[in-house]
PDB file of C-alpha atoms in Angstrom:
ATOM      1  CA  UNK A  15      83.778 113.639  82.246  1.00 61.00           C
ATOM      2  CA  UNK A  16      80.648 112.159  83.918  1.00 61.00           C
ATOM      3  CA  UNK A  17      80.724 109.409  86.358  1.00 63.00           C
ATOM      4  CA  UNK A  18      77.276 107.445  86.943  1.00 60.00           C
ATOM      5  CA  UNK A  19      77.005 105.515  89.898  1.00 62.00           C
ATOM      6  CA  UNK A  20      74.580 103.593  91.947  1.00 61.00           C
ATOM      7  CA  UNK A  21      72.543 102.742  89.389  1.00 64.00           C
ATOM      8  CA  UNK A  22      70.451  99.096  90.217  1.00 64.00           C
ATOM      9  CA  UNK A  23      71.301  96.814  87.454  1.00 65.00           C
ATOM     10  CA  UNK A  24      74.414  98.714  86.316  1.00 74.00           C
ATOM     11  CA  UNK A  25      77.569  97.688  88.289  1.00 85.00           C
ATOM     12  CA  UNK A  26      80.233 100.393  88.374  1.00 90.00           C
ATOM     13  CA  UNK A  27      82.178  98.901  90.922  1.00 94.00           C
ATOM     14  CA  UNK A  28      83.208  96.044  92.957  1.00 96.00           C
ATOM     15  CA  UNK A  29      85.294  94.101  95.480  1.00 97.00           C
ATOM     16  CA  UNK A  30      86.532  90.907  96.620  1.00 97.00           C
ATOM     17  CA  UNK A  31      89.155  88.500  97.394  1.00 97.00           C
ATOM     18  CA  UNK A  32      91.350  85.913  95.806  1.00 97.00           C
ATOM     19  CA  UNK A  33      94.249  82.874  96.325  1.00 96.00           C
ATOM     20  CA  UNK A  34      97.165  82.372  94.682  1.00 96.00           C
ATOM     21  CA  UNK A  35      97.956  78.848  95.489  1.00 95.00           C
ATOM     22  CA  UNK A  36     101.269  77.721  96.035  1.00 94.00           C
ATOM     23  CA  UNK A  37     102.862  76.844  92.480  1.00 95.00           C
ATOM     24  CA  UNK A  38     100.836  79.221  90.472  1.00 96.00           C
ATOM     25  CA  UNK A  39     101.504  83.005  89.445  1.00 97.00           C
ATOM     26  CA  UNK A  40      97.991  83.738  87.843  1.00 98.00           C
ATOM     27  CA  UNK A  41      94.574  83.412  88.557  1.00 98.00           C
ATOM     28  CA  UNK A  42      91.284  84.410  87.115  1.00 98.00           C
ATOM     29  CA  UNK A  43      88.802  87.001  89.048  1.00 98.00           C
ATOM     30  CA  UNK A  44      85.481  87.489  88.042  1.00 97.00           C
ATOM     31  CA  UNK A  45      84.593  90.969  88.560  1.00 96.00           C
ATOM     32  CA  UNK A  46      80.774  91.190  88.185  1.00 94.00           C
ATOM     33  CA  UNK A  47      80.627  94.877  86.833  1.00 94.00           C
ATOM     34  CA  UNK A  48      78.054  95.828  83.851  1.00 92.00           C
ATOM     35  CA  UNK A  49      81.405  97.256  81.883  1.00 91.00           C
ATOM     36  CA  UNK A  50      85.066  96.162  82.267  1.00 94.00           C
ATOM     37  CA  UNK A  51      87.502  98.094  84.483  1.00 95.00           C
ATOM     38  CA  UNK A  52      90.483  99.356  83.112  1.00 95.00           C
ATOM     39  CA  UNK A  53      93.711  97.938  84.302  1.00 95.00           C
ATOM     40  CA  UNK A  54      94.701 101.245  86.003  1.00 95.00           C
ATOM     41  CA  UNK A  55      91.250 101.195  88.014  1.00 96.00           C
ATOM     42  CA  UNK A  56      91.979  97.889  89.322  1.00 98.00           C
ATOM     43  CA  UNK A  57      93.827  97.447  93.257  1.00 97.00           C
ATOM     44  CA  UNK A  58      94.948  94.694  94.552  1.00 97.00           C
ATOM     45  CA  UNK A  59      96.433  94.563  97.733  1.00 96.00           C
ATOM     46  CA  UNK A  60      98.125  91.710  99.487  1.00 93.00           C
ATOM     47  CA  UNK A  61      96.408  90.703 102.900  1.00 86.00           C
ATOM     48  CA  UNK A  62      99.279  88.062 103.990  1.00 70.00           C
ATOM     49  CA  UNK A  63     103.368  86.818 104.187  1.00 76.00           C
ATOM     50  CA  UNK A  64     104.089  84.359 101.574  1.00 76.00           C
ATOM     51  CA  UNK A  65     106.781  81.784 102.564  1.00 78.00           C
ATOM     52  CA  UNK A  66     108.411  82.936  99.192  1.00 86.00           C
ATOM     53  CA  UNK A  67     109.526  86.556  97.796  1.00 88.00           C
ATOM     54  CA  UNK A  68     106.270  86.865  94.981  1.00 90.00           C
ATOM     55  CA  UNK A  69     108.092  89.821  93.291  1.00 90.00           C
ATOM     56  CA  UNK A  70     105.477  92.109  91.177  1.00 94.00           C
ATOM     57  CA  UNK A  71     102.119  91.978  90.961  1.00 96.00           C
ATOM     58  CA  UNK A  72     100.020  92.891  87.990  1.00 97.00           C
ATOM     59  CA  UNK A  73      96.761  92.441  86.284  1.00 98.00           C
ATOM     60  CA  UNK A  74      95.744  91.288  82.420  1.00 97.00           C
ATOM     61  CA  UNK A  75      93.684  89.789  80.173  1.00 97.00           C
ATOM     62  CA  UNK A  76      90.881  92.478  81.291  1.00 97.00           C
ATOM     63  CA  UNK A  77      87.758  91.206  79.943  1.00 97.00           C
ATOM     64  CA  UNK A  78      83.488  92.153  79.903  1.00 95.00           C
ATOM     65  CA  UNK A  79      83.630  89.867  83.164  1.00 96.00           C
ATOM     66  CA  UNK A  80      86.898  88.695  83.965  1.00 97.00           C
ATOM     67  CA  UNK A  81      90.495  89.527  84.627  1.00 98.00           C
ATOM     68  CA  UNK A  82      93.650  88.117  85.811  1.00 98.00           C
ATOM     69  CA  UNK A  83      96.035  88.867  88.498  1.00 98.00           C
ATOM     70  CA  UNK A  84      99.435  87.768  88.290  1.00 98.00           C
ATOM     71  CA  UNK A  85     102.911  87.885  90.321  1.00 96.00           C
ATOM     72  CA  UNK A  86     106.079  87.227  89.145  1.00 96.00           C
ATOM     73  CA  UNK A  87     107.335  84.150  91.210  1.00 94.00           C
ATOM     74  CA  UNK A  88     105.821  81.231  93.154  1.00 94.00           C
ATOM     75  CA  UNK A  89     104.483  82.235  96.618  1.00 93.00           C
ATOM     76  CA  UNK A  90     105.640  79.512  98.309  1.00 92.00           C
ATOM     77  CA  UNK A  91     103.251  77.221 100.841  1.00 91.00           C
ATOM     78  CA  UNK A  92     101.386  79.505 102.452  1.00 91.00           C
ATOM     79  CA  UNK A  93     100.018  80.903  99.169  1.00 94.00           C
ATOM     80  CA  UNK A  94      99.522  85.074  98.444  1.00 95.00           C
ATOM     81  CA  UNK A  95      96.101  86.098  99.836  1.00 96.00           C
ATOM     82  CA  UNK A  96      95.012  89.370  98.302  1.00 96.00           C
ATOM     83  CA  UNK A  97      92.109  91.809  97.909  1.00 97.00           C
ATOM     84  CA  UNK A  98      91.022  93.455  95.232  1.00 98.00           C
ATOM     85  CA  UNK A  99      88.847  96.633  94.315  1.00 98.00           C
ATOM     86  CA  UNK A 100      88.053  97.630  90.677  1.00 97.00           C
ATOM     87  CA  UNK A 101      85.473 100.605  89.243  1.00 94.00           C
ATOM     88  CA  UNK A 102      84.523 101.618  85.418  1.00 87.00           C
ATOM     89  CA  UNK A 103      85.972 104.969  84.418  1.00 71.00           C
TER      90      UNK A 103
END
């Protein structure tokens, strides 16, 4: 296997951060990379306490420039801040 990196133009990785508002248990992250990740070279980790018990979280509906993270339950008020790290294979 052969891993390029650091190539300008040609996004191999990325970060960032995301919401999930109170009431929802999906939302859409646009990932910027040149090729989509694979769902086991995505992280997310949670950066906060929801008021509510979220349950799992997952990610789906991988795409060339999107994918969705999801959790299992409402988060309650104060929402399930989380960041995320993804890189092509």
């Amino acid at each position: 296997n052969r891993r390029v990196q650091h190539n300008i133009g040609y996004v191999t990785e990325n970060n960032g951060a995301g919401t999930l508002l109170s009431g929802t248990t999906s939302l859409v992250v646009t990932h910027g990379m040149a090729i989509a990740p694979t769902a086991d070279s995505i992280t997310i980790t949670g950066n906060a306490a929801t008021s509510n018990d979220y349950g799992n979280v997952w990610v789906d509906t991988i795409t060339a420039t999107t994918f969705a993270v999801n959790v299992r339950s409402n988060p309650g008020a104060s929402n399930f801040d989380f960041g995320w790290y993804a890189h092509s294979r």
